[in-house]
XYZ file of C-alpha atoms in Angstrom:
711
model
C 31.987 18.348 -68.359
C 34.801 20.391 -71.148
C 32.214 22.613 -70.178
C 32.687 22.656 -66.334
C 36.728 22.720 -67.118
C 36.311 25.458 -69.554
C 34.736 27.588 -67.189
C 37.010 27.072 -64.433
C 40.444 27.847 -66.325
C 38.042 31.266 -67.215
C 37.808 32.320 -64.004
C 41.324 31.718 -63.675
C 43.207 33.187 -66.220
C 40.663 36.627 -66.674
C 42.287 37.984 -63.088
C 45.920 37.456 -64.098
C 45.618 38.714 -68.029
C 44.017 42.014 -66.681
C 46.500 42.531 -64.003
C 49.343 41.742 -66.705
C 47.457 44.589 -68.820
C 47.039 47.693 -66.245
C 50.556 47.040 -64.229
C 52.972 50.412 -65.053
C 55.966 49.462 -66.792
C 58.789 49.659 -64.800
C 62.965 50.106 -64.970
C 65.410 47.464 -64.310
C 68.249 47.931 -62.698
C 69.684 44.985 -60.366
C 72.870 43.464 -61.646
C 73.009 39.604 -62.497
C 74.260 36.896 -63.133
C 74.528 34.106 -65.417
C 72.708 32.282 -62.511
C 69.627 34.736 -62.640
C 69.180 34.334 -66.050
C 66.430 31.797 -65.912
C 65.184 33.788 -62.890
C 64.433 36.275 -64.411
C 62.045 37.230 -67.872
C 64.659 40.282 -68.613
C 67.277 40.800 -70.968
C 71.142 40.568 -70.270
C 72.989 41.536 -72.380
C 77.289 40.148 -72.461
C 80.470 41.686 -73.352
C 83.331 40.308 -75.654
C 84.847 39.873 -72.242
C 81.750 37.950 -70.621
C 82.092 41.517 -67.949
C 78.421 42.922 -67.078
C 77.208 45.437 -68.111
C 73.981 47.863 -67.025
C 71.535 48.659 -69.206
C 68.405 50.821 -69.071
C 65.647 48.416 -69.930
C 61.923 48.188 -69.993
C 60.867 45.090 -68.152
C 59.316 42.901 -70.242
C 56.149 40.664 -68.534
C 58.045 37.484 -67.920
C 57.204 34.205 -66.067
C 58.844 33.858 -62.483
C 61.331 30.308 -63.510
C 61.352 29.098 -59.728
C 57.526 28.439 -59.933
C 54.795 27.134 -63.141
C 51.750 26.529 -62.340
C 49.417 23.485 -63.872
C 45.943 23.023 -64.168
C 45.612 19.385 -63.104
C 43.117 16.813 -64.552
C 43.447 19.146 -68.073
C 42.893 16.895 -71.708
C 42.931 19.116 -74.648
C 44.020 17.863 -78.232
C 46.868 19.605 -77.977
C 50.050 18.928 -74.634
C 49.073 21.994 -72.371
C 51.644 25.193 -72.405
C 52.957 25.335 -69.031
C 55.782 28.223 -69.407
C 58.435 29.307 -71.605
C 63.004 29.141 -70.645
C 64.519 31.767 -71.559
C 68.108 33.011 -71.244
C 69.922 36.831 -73.277
C 72.761 34.729 -74.013
C 70.491 33.864 -77.235
C 70.954 36.153 -79.435
C 68.434 33.878 -81.931
C 71.130 32.199 -84.222
C 70.018 28.780 -82.579
C 73.169 27.919 -81.407
C 71.789 27.385 -77.685
C 70.363 24.325 -76.455
C 67.663 23.746 -74.298
C 67.763 21.115 -71.278
C 64.563 20.140 -68.862
C 65.875 17.412 -65.972
C 64.064 16.322 -62.610
C 60.698 14.701 -61.675
C 58.500 13.634 -64.671
C 61.280 15.379 -67.576
C 59.620 13.565 -70.364
C 57.114 11.503 -69.269
C 55.006 13.945 -68.213
C 56.731 17.191 -69.373
C 58.683 17.383 -72.268
C 60.253 20.966 -73.563
C 60.761 22.353 -76.226
C 64.694 21.979 -76.654
C 64.850 25.431 -79.200
C 63.090 27.296 -78.118
C 62.968 26.245 -74.760
C 58.541 26.528 -74.127
C 57.358 23.125 -71.652
C 55.154 21.780 -72.492
C 52.455 18.916 -69.923
C 52.404 16.053 -71.906
C 50.223 14.118 -69.809
C 47.376 14.401 -67.822
C 47.843 15.420 -64.195
C 46.357 14.246 -60.685
C 46.467 17.356 -57.827
C 45.307 14.168 -55.492
C 48.146 12.072 -56.361
C 51.392 14.739 -57.065
C 50.772 18.227 -56.226
C 53.935 19.097 -57.517
C 57.463 18.134 -59.216
C 60.834 19.175 -59.284
C 63.073 19.785 -61.908
C 66.321 21.058 -63.108
C 66.123 23.356 -66.161
C 69.445 24.116 -68.233
C 70.859 26.112 -71.341
C 74.127 24.267 -73.234
C 75.957 24.939 -76.657
C 74.028 23.221 -79.326
C 77.435 21.943 -81.264
C 80.078 21.293 -78.048
C 76.776 21.302 -75.569
C 78.974 23.161 -72.996
C 76.912 24.264 -70.182
C 77.008 27.938 -70.406
C 75.492 28.410 -67.214
C 75.212 26.896 -64.275
C 71.861 24.636 -63.116
C 68.763 26.243 -62.778
C 65.520 24.170 -60.548
C 62.410 25.207 -59.965
C 59.675 23.323 -59.095
C 56.093 22.820 -61.345
C 52.752 23.260 -59.009
C 49.526 21.635 -60.154
C 46.997 24.098 -60.024
C 43.801 22.153 -58.361
C 40.386 22.039 -59.521
C 37.394 20.608 -57.949
C 37.287 17.589 -59.287
C 36.462 15.248 -56.268
C 33.068 15.312 -54.010
C 32.921 15.083 -50.275
C 33.179 11.823 -47.761
C 31.769 9.887 -44.855
C 34.661 7.563 -44.030
C 33.115 6.485 -40.432
C 29.402 6.260 -42.036
C 27.067 5.032 -41.398
C 26.777 6.727 -38.131
C 25.435 5.337 -35.064
C 24.277 7.461 -32.655
C 22.037 7.097 -29.068
C 20.054 10.075 -26.946
C 17.940 9.788 -24.406
C 14.124 9.801 -24.320
C 12.217 13.383 -23.230
C 15.277 15.408 -24.195
C 15.067 18.436 -24.583
C 15.187 20.452 -27.423
C 18.800 20.607 -29.124
C 20.282 17.861 -27.582
C 23.404 16.669 -29.256
C 23.102 14.004 -30.577
C 26.951 13.553 -32.453
C 28.801 15.163 -35.132
C 29.994 13.865 -37.881
C 33.566 14.028 -40.412
C 33.430 14.328 -43.959
C 37.208 14.680 -46.337
C 37.563 16.530 -49.402
C 40.646 15.327 -51.177
C 40.525 18.892 -53.133
C 43.321 21.431 -52.007
C 41.978 23.328 -48.343
C 43.862 26.299 -49.369
C 43.520 27.274 -52.569
C 39.540 28.420 -53.499
C 36.593 26.849 -51.948
C 37.095 23.075 -53.382
C 37.557 21.739 -49.259
C 35.793 23.707 -47.598
C 32.230 21.745 -47.140
C 28.877 22.980 -45.403
C 26.536 20.501 -44.062
C 22.792 19.669 -44.115
C 20.009 17.567 -43.194
C 18.410 15.238 -46.649
C 15.927 13.128 -44.047
C 15.355 13.427 -40.609
C 13.398 16.003 -40.149
C 11.572 17.909 -38.108
C 13.190 15.701 -35.587
C 16.921 16.478 -36.074
C 19.132 19.445 -37.043
C 22.517 20.078 -38.204
C 24.460 22.646 -37.799
C 25.995 23.897 -40.838
C 30.130 24.563 -40.220
C 30.442 21.274 -37.178
C 28.159 19.270 -38.468
C 27.349 18.961 -34.456
C 23.120 16.916 -34.627
C 21.182 18.017 -32.175
C 16.811 17.309 -31.375
C 14.820 19.191 -32.345
C 11.735 18.627 -31.309
C 11.063 18.054 -27.811
C 9.859 14.979 -25.694
C 10.395 12.103 -28.186
C 8.999 9.841 -27.046
C 11.350 5.431 -27.106
C 7.653 4.130 -26.383
C 6.271 6.356 -29.838
C 9.770 5.576 -31.916
C 12.355 4.424 -30.934
C 15.073 4.409 -34.051
C 15.592 6.993 -37.058
C 17.489 7.423 -40.025
C 18.911 10.712 -40.475
C 20.242 11.023 -44.091
C 23.130 14.201 -43.760
C 24.682 15.747 -46.584
C 28.368 17.699 -47.474
C 28.484 19.985 -49.920
C 32.011 21.754 -50.987
C 32.704 25.153 -52.776
C 30.524 26.177 -49.411
C 27.740 24.733 -50.403
C 27.543 26.667 -53.855
C 25.836 26.217 -56.752
C 27.939 23.812 -58.814
C 29.874 22.446 -55.624
C 30.487 19.006 -55.477
C 28.622 16.320 -52.384
C 28.690 13.658 -50.558
C 25.582 11.799 -48.065
C 26.005 9.175 -45.283
C 23.445 8.222 -42.880
C 22.692 8.000 -39.224
C 20.624 5.936 -37.238
C 19.649 7.680 -34.035
C 18.301 5.584 -30.951
C 16.335 6.772 -29.099
C 17.143 5.369 -25.029
C 14.321 4.386 -21.968
C 14.177 6.603 -19.493
C 11.394 5.679 -17.035
C 9.110 7.730 -17.922
C 6.021 4.820 -17.593
C 4.410 3.382 -14.300
C 3.436 -0.577 -14.211
C 0.491 -0.990 -14.711
C -1.522 -4.441 -14.620
C -2.822 -6.309 -17.335
C -6.367 -6.926 -15.582
C -8.254 -5.330 -12.305
C -9.527 -8.285 -10.705
C -7.631 -12.050 -10.454
C -8.676 -15.632 -9.291
C -6.934 -18.401 -7.854
C -8.160 -21.849 -6.872
C -6.026 -24.098 -4.295
C -6.377 -26.718 -2.186
C -6.198 -26.478 1.452
C -3.851 -29.339 2.169
C -1.654 -27.584 -0.067
C 2.837 -27.182 1.187
C 3.681 -24.458 2.053
C 5.907 -22.484 0.519
C 3.764 -23.663 -2.019
C 3.439 -20.991 -5.930
C -0.798 -19.727 -6.009
C -0.999 -18.003 -8.860
C 0.793 -15.244 -11.007
C 0.406 -12.021 -11.255
C 1.913 -9.101 -14.167
C 2.117 -5.414 -14.012
C 2.940 -4.027 -17.463
C 6.049 -1.895 -18.185
C 6.097 -0.388 -21.359
C 10.087 1.089 -20.380
C 12.050 -1.421 -20.678
C 15.411 -2.935 -19.174
C 16.287 -1.602 -14.697
C 13.137 0.968 -15.868
C 10.571 -2.031 -17.001
C 11.207 -3.652 -13.051
C 8.528 -3.235 -10.603
C 8.363 -5.382 -6.868
C 4.727 -6.885 -5.568
C 3.167 -5.801 -1.881
C 0.347 -6.908 -0.872
C -0.940 -3.698 0.682
C -4.315 -5.315 2.046
C -7.053 -7.795 2.445
C -8.132 -10.397 5.001
C -5.066 -12.598 3.264
C -2.556 -10.671 4.395
C -0.789 -12.875 6.959
C -1.864 -16.235 5.533
C -0.287 -15.695 1.793
C 2.704 -13.044 0.030
C 4.314 -11.990 -3.077
C 7.179 -12.011 -4.376
C 8.892 -10.427 -7.394
C 10.359 -12.449 -9.835
C 12.862 -10.200 -11.464
C 13.305 -12.473 -14.649
C 9.376 -12.565 -15.971
C 8.658 -8.893 -14.086
C 5.312 -10.104 -11.645
C 4.842 -11.027 -8.459
C 4.431 -15.019 -7.210
C 1.971 -15.237 -4.182
C 2.491 -18.492 -2.244
C 0.778 -19.863 0.628
C 2.506 -18.712 4.126
C 0.426 -20.241 6.175
C -1.775 -22.807 6.523
C -5.948 -22.994 5.321
C -8.355 -24.443 6.484
C -11.783 -24.198 4.277
C -13.818 -25.409 6.866
C -13.294 -22.275 8.992
C -12.490 -19.616 5.602
C -13.470 -20.588 2.460
C -12.151 -17.328 -0.068
C -9.316 -14.501 1.032
C -9.400 -11.233 -0.752
C -6.035 -9.514 -1.323
C -5.078 -5.708 -3.137
C -0.995 -5.963 -4.678
C 0.209 -3.824 -5.869
C 3.070 -2.805 -8.182
C 5.614 -0.385 -8.289
C 8.865 0.944 -10.447
C 11.994 -0.217 -8.167
C 13.876 3.116 -10.476
C 12.009 5.956 -9.797
C 13.381 8.859 -11.670
C 12.521 12.281 -10.376
C 12.372 14.580 -13.540
C 9.180 12.692 -14.148
C 8.079 12.044 -10.009
C 5.284 14.777 -10.999
C 3.443 13.109 -13.646
C 2.094 11.221 -10.167
C 3.220 7.933 -8.443
C 4.678 4.860 -10.606
C 2.094 2.091 -8.859
C -0.324 0.762 -9.784
C -2.851 -1.776 -7.842
C -4.989 -5.357 -8.501
C -7.566 -7.380 -6.822
C -6.466 -11.382 -6.171
C -9.285 -13.007 -4.780
C -8.303 -16.697 -3.677
C -10.677 -19.789 -3.415
C -9.766 -22.307 -0.717
C -10.528 -25.764 -2.196
C -12.297 -28.467 0.763
C -9.523 -31.612 0.913
C -9.979 -35.064 2.326
C -7.667 -34.081 5.301
C -5.714 -36.458 7.951
C -6.806 -36.769 11.550
C -5.428 -33.843 13.806
C -4.551 -34.412 17.831
C -5.719 -32.378 19.780
C -2.357 -31.187 21.301
C 1.073 -31.881 18.883
C 2.579 -33.503 22.057
C 1.406 -34.870 24.739
C 3.175 -35.545 28.591
C 1.721 -38.538 30.249
C 3.256 -39.210 34.362
C 2.655 -42.232 35.748
C 3.614 -44.443 39.078
C 6.504 -46.864 38.811
C 4.391 -49.105 41.240
C 1.065 -47.965 39.091
C -1.224 -51.632 38.884
C -1.332 -53.079 35.618
C -4.445 -52.033 33.391
C -4.771 -49.316 34.857
C -4.539 -45.943 32.487
C -1.842 -43.187 32.228
C -3.383 -40.701 29.826
C -5.487 -39.890 26.997
C -4.697 -38.934 23.096
C -7.621 -36.846 21.352
C -7.869 -36.806 17.332
C -10.631 -35.268 14.944
C -11.362 -35.346 11.288
C -11.066 -31.457 9.616
C -12.706 -32.289 7.164
C -17.081 -31.375 6.967
C -17.263 -35.009 6.380
C -16.210 -36.279 9.788
C -15.019 -40.070 9.557
C -14.587 -42.096 13.111
C -11.129 -42.195 13.898
C -8.977 -45.239 15.463
C -6.233 -44.766 17.584
C -2.709 -47.568 17.267
C 0.501 -47.800 18.917
C 3.885 -47.804 16.296
C 5.441 -50.057 17.793
C 8.197 -49.542 16.411
C 8.824 -47.468 19.068
C 7.810 -49.662 22.005
C 9.630 -52.602 21.507
C 8.504 -54.401 24.783
C 4.664 -53.460 24.136
C 4.496 -51.462 27.625
C 1.852 -49.905 26.814
C -1.238 -50.353 25.715
C -4.375 -47.937 23.678
C -7.903 -48.440 23.029
C -8.901 -48.291 19.577
C -12.260 -45.857 20.016
C -11.730 -43.285 22.744
C -7.156 -43.330 22.699
C -7.124 -44.273 26.334
C -3.330 -45.316 26.628
C -2.728 -47.960 29.896
C -0.048 -49.999 31.480
C 0.983 -53.523 29.833
C 4.054 -54.868 31.430
C 5.138 -53.271 34.831
C 7.252 -50.039 35.363
C 10.968 -49.280 36.805
C 12.362 -46.462 37.529
C 15.510 -47.197 38.391
C 15.981 -49.187 35.043
C 14.485 -46.532 32.517
C 12.339 -43.034 33.507
C 11.345 -41.929 30.037
C 9.696 -43.635 27.816
C 8.359 -42.025 24.795
C 6.240 -43.333 21.884
C 3.895 -42.539 19.068
C 0.430 -42.588 18.836
C -1.316 -42.801 15.378
C -4.950 -41.755 14.425
C -6.455 -43.298 11.264
C -9.574 -42.272 9.985
C -11.646 -45.379 9.142
C -13.365 -44.306 6.253
C -9.769 -43.530 4.455
C -7.057 -45.787 5.325
C -4.237 -43.213 3.678
C -5.562 -40.525 5.832
C -3.475 -41.309 9.504
C -1.232 -38.740 11.279
C 0.965 -39.295 14.099
C 1.638 -37.709 17.886
C 4.560 -37.922 19.971
C 4.034 -39.097 24.028
C 6.290 -39.070 26.706
C 5.439 -40.768 29.157
C 7.368 -40.699 32.630
C 7.634 -42.682 34.807
C 7.215 -41.185 38.968
C 9.511 -42.478 41.679
C 8.162 -44.195 44.795
C 9.559 -45.354 47.988
C 10.951 -49.059 46.472
C 14.871 -49.088 47.574
C 16.075 -49.283 50.900
C 19.254 -47.129 51.001
C 22.823 -48.648 51.745
C 27.140 -48.626 51.588
C 27.859 -46.918 48.736
C 30.809 -48.780 48.243
C 32.250 -51.852 50.209
C 34.160 -50.529 52.168
C 36.545 -52.787 54.678
C 38.188 -50.394 57.409
C 41.516 -50.788 59.145
C 42.463 -50.023 62.636
C 46.154 -49.974 64.664
C 46.642 -51.882 67.453
C 48.047 -48.124 68.635
C 45.439 -46.442 68.083
C 43.785 -43.682 70.050
C 40.152 -43.601 71.821
C 38.055 -41.024 69.505
C 40.255 -41.914 66.665
C 37.864 -41.598 62.916
C 38.470 -45.246 62.234
C 36.413 -44.974 58.856
C 34.161 -42.825 57.322
C 30.870 -44.127 55.520
C 28.525 -42.603 52.880
C 24.640 -44.036 51.435
C 23.156 -44.331 48.830
C 19.509 -45.557 47.479
C 18.171 -45.828 43.823
C 15.259 -44.174 44.468
C 15.327 -40.100 43.803
C 12.718 -38.233 46.314
C 11.776 -35.023 45.754
C 13.210 -33.267 49.090
C 17.397 -35.433 47.994
C 17.728 -37.560 50.018
C 18.480 -37.449 54.370
C 19.869 -40.772 55.819
C 19.657 -41.390 59.510
C 22.368 -44.198 60.682
C 21.692 -46.547 63.800
C 23.486 -49.486 65.712
C 21.875 -52.610 65.650
C 19.517 -52.399 68.955
C 21.623 -54.707 70.624
C 24.296 -53.399 68.998
C 24.180 -49.923 70.966
C 25.894 -50.046 74.214
C 29.244 -51.380 71.409
C 31.743 -51.513 74.066
C 34.448 -50.891 71.176
C 32.927 -47.951 68.988
C 30.403 -45.523 67.967
C 28.934 -43.884 65.082
C 28.886 -40.003 64.661
C 26.887 -38.246 61.375
C 27.965 -35.547 59.655
C 27.022 -32.547 58.539
C 27.103 -34.145 54.679
C 24.983 -37.209 54.917
C 28.070 -39.861 55.516
C 29.217 -41.367 58.664
C 32.016 -41.351 60.961
C 33.364 -44.496 62.691
C 35.152 -44.085 66.102
C 37.020 -46.495 68.176
C 36.513 -45.524 71.870
C 39.232 -46.550 73.075
C 43.136 -47.959 72.233
C 45.275 -51.877 72.772
C 43.026 -53.055 70.623
C 45.605 -56.259 70.137
C 45.278 -58.116 66.511
C 46.405 -61.331 68.492
C 43.638 -61.698 70.612
C 41.120 -60.818 67.286
C 41.815 -59.548 64.137
C 38.590 -58.902 62.931
C 35.942 -57.141 64.028
C 32.215 -57.371 62.217
C 30.287 -53.997 63.359
C 26.682 -53.949 61.108
C 24.938 -50.136 60.667
C 21.264 -49.755 60.419
C 20.973 -47.204 57.010
C 17.336 -46.207 56.512
C 16.113 -43.135 54.311
C 13.395 -40.632 54.334
C 10.515 -41.737 52.417
C 7.178 -42.028 53.164
C 7.386 -44.836 54.384
C 10.401 -45.243 55.454
C 12.886 -47.988 54.008
C 16.140 -49.835 55.955
C 18.732 -51.784 55.309
C 21.306 -52.925 57.783
C 25.149 -53.066 56.673
C 28.046 -54.187 57.939
C 31.921 -53.130 57.929
C 34.568 -55.228 58.271
C 36.539 -54.204 60.957
C 40.453 -55.366 60.458
C 43.071 -54.759 62.989
C 46.308 -53.602 61.862
C 49.962 -53.150 63.489
C 50.366 -49.533 62.232
C 54.022 -46.924 62.477
C 54.183 -44.740 65.419
C 53.417 -42.355 62.856
C 49.897 -44.365 61.985
C 50.862 -45.440 58.586
C 49.358 -49.305 57.899
C 52.350 -52.176 57.935
C 50.380 -55.796 58.767
C 47.338 -56.314 59.634
C 47.846 -60.616 59.685
C 49.141 -62.108 62.933
C 51.647 -65.064 60.252
C 52.158 -61.623 58.443
C 56.010 -62.068 56.786
C 57.883 -58.960 55.918
C 60.102 -59.675 52.709
C 63.715 -58.437 53.630
C 64.967 -54.628 53.072
C 65.623 -54.998 49.442
C 64.247 -57.427 47.349
C 62.539 -56.661 45.115
C 59.099 -57.320 43.174
C 60.467 -58.839 40.308
C 62.907 -61.367 42.169
C 59.900 -62.129 44.676
C 58.085 -63.547 41.622
C 61.379 -65.210 40.310
C 61.679 -67.343 43.039
C 57.591 -68.215 42.891
C 58.330 -69.962 39.432
C 60.785 -71.607 40.356
C 59.333 -73.203 42.871
C 56.332 -73.563 41.148
C 58.255 -74.919 38.501
C 60.199 -77.809 40.989
C 57.030 -79.225 42.331
C 55.536 -79.059 38.531
C 58.774 -81.517 38.639
C 57.986 -83.448 41.290
C 54.379 -85.166 40.845
C 55.851 -85.749 37.402
C 58.258 -87.839 38.443
C 55.826 -89.197 40.951
C 53.002 -90.228 37.930
C 55.955 -91.168 36.307
C 56.477 -93.875 38.703
C 53.267 -95.128 40.525
C 52.114 -95.660 36.723
C 55.735 -98.110 35.857
C 55.315 -99.926 38.838
C 51.333 -100.242 38.427
C 50.607 -104.285 36.330
C 48.562 -103.600 32.460
C 45.759 -106.294 33.820
C 43.757 -106.092 36.864
C 43.351 -109.299 38.220
C 39.971 -110.999 39.416
C 40.481 -110.414 43.517
C 41.452 -107.109 42.886
C 37.901 -106.422 41.311
C 36.655 -103.032 42.515
C 33.704 -104.025 42.257
C 33.924 -105.738 45.082
C 34.909 -102.567 47.612
C 31.832 -101.690 48.141
C 31.173 -100.827 51.946
C 27.670 -100.668 53.582
C 26.419 -98.455 56.394
C 23.061 -98.921 57.442
C 23.794 -96.346 60.585
C 21.510 -93.264 60.239
C 21.694 -89.417 60.829
C 22.092 -87.857 64.843
C 19.184 -85.112 62.654
C 18.820 -82.129 64.912
C 21.549 -82.659 66.856
C 23.600 -82.760 64.463
C 22.980 -79.599 63.200
C 23.259 -78.032 67.605
C 27.069 -79.666 67.106
C 27.548 -76.558 65.508
C 26.568 -72.502 64.378
C 26.881 -72.539 61.066
C 27.510 -68.649 61.235
C 30.550 -69.195 63.075
C 31.651 -71.969 60.507
C 30.818 -68.926 57.438
C 32.591 -66.246 59.761
C 36.025 -67.606 62.157
C 36.468 -64.254 62.894
C 33.250 -62.824 65.129
C 31.015 -61.047 63.843
C 29.110 -58.207 64.791
C 32.841 -56.919 67.284
C 32.199 -59.930 69.304
C 33.933 -63.188 69.189
C 31.972 -66.086 68.797
C 30.554 -68.765 71.092
C 31.040 -71.849 69.318
C 28.432 -73.851 71.595
C 24.952 -71.773 70.678
C 23.214 -72.149 67.844
C 22.939 -69.828 64.624
C 19.808 -68.145 66.629
C 21.179 -68.700 70.073
C 22.735 -64.597 71.513
C 26.039 -63.472 71.283
C 28.120 -63.270 74.501
C 29.275 -59.955 75.613
C 32.274 -61.146 77.171
C 33.821 -61.433 74.300
C 34.584 -57.567 74.174
């Protein structure tokens, strides 16, 4: 270290000495005042009056006092001389005293108050403080009075190369894509040097790579790191350690240096195709496996990573493309083979598939290397399983007429055991679907028979479930739905759609429609209902009413004349025969009740009873109810009064002569037999107003004829 410092001092002072020796003498003629004494090295003489006196004198080489220099890090046995202060007022009589103040005065810099010599008494470091501002002054030694104004000057610490370069942000990490071309920029690094960058080459840095060649290079001045080899392969080596050096003094000998490390990671690109781990895969699966079940997995390995390693799988060929499918598992990066359709060991026992794995993300830079895909063969063996019976149809539809005889065969279901070792089948009905046990089935041949009568009008459809069970293995069962439709037969006669009651005005007109009626039939003929209406044969020539068939399958009843009188006959009964169009046709007779009513002139019915009481106008329904309630209350009071009165008059003890057992009357008369029944017309008693539109004849029996003069 002392040798190097001496060498540096020699390099520094040698040019200055040569310059001072060769400098030509000059004449200093500029006027100066006392304040300039410290700024010049030429003597300045003053007369006794203190006036300036211009002299011609040869200029001496001296210090420039407004700026002095001192080397940093200098340490010797004696303090280092920085410079000297001098004034021409000092004749050498030692009457002038030099005073130093400012940064470091007395602690770092010390002045000889007689000679004006300034020394550095401590070792200086430019990197801690580069310059010091001081003030110099000359005073009278005895009186301490200033001889001239203070003068400020600077002492600069001169730099030496005592600081090595440093990488403050190291160690470094960088990435570069694999397969990059030569000269691809990776990153740049920066070193700092605490030495003075404007003085000498102490802070001039040059960069170089100590370790990491021949893969990377660095530009000496900019420290930009680039790839030095093309097409570096991540799959061969992913990470590189580069040692970088920064050297000052422009890289010359004697300079200081610092190092750092750079870790370069090659990032992946899709430069490798997928590759199946094996060219042939074998899987086995039971024939009764559930649809969608994973049968096996195939995997194509890819040396790339991340999305560059993602592959999609497809079945591109084989005899099982319709039965199997393959899906991609993004997490495991393999293909899952699943079942799409049922298998049958008895039909086909093995399948061969050709599967393909292809990269999802293709890098066009490497497409010329060939297809980024691979293929493999998959063989799937179907294993036999004990399967349940199989019906000949997934559903059955049977039809039966509602008048079918009991135990008649409605239909038949069939089933078989699909296994090679076929087992006999036994059939049964799931009674939860036939709670009323309307059907039976032959356990051996599956024929369904009728157990109870059917009525389509009560239920058109019967849905039952048939069970087929293997005799050898009762756990193997199958079920099939059977829908039984009950077909209609003409077993219901038509009748009125509702209970009609017609009203006829006394002042009605001939041909006036009294009532329109329609019919209904519980049966459902294929071509729809068509009804025929007629009167009873003995009523065809009815003088009071006639009927008319309408296009909408309804019937209108018309009056033949006017002048009906409710006092003469209040009610008419008109029997109407209704026939359907079935085969064979069915018919029934429905009676229409026609009441004669009193009507207003515009045909509004007012009263249909001969003894009808017309309420006074203005009497409300509430008033009528109140009147009826009062009447009922009076009747209850009267009944209670009479009852209490009777109980009060009767004795509590019954006398012997009033014993009720003696009050028995015996009759020995016999009944009249048929003569009694001929005395009254029972039908007339049931309908005293007459039937069939005529007044009754009370002297005729139930089976007697109807008098025609009652019209």
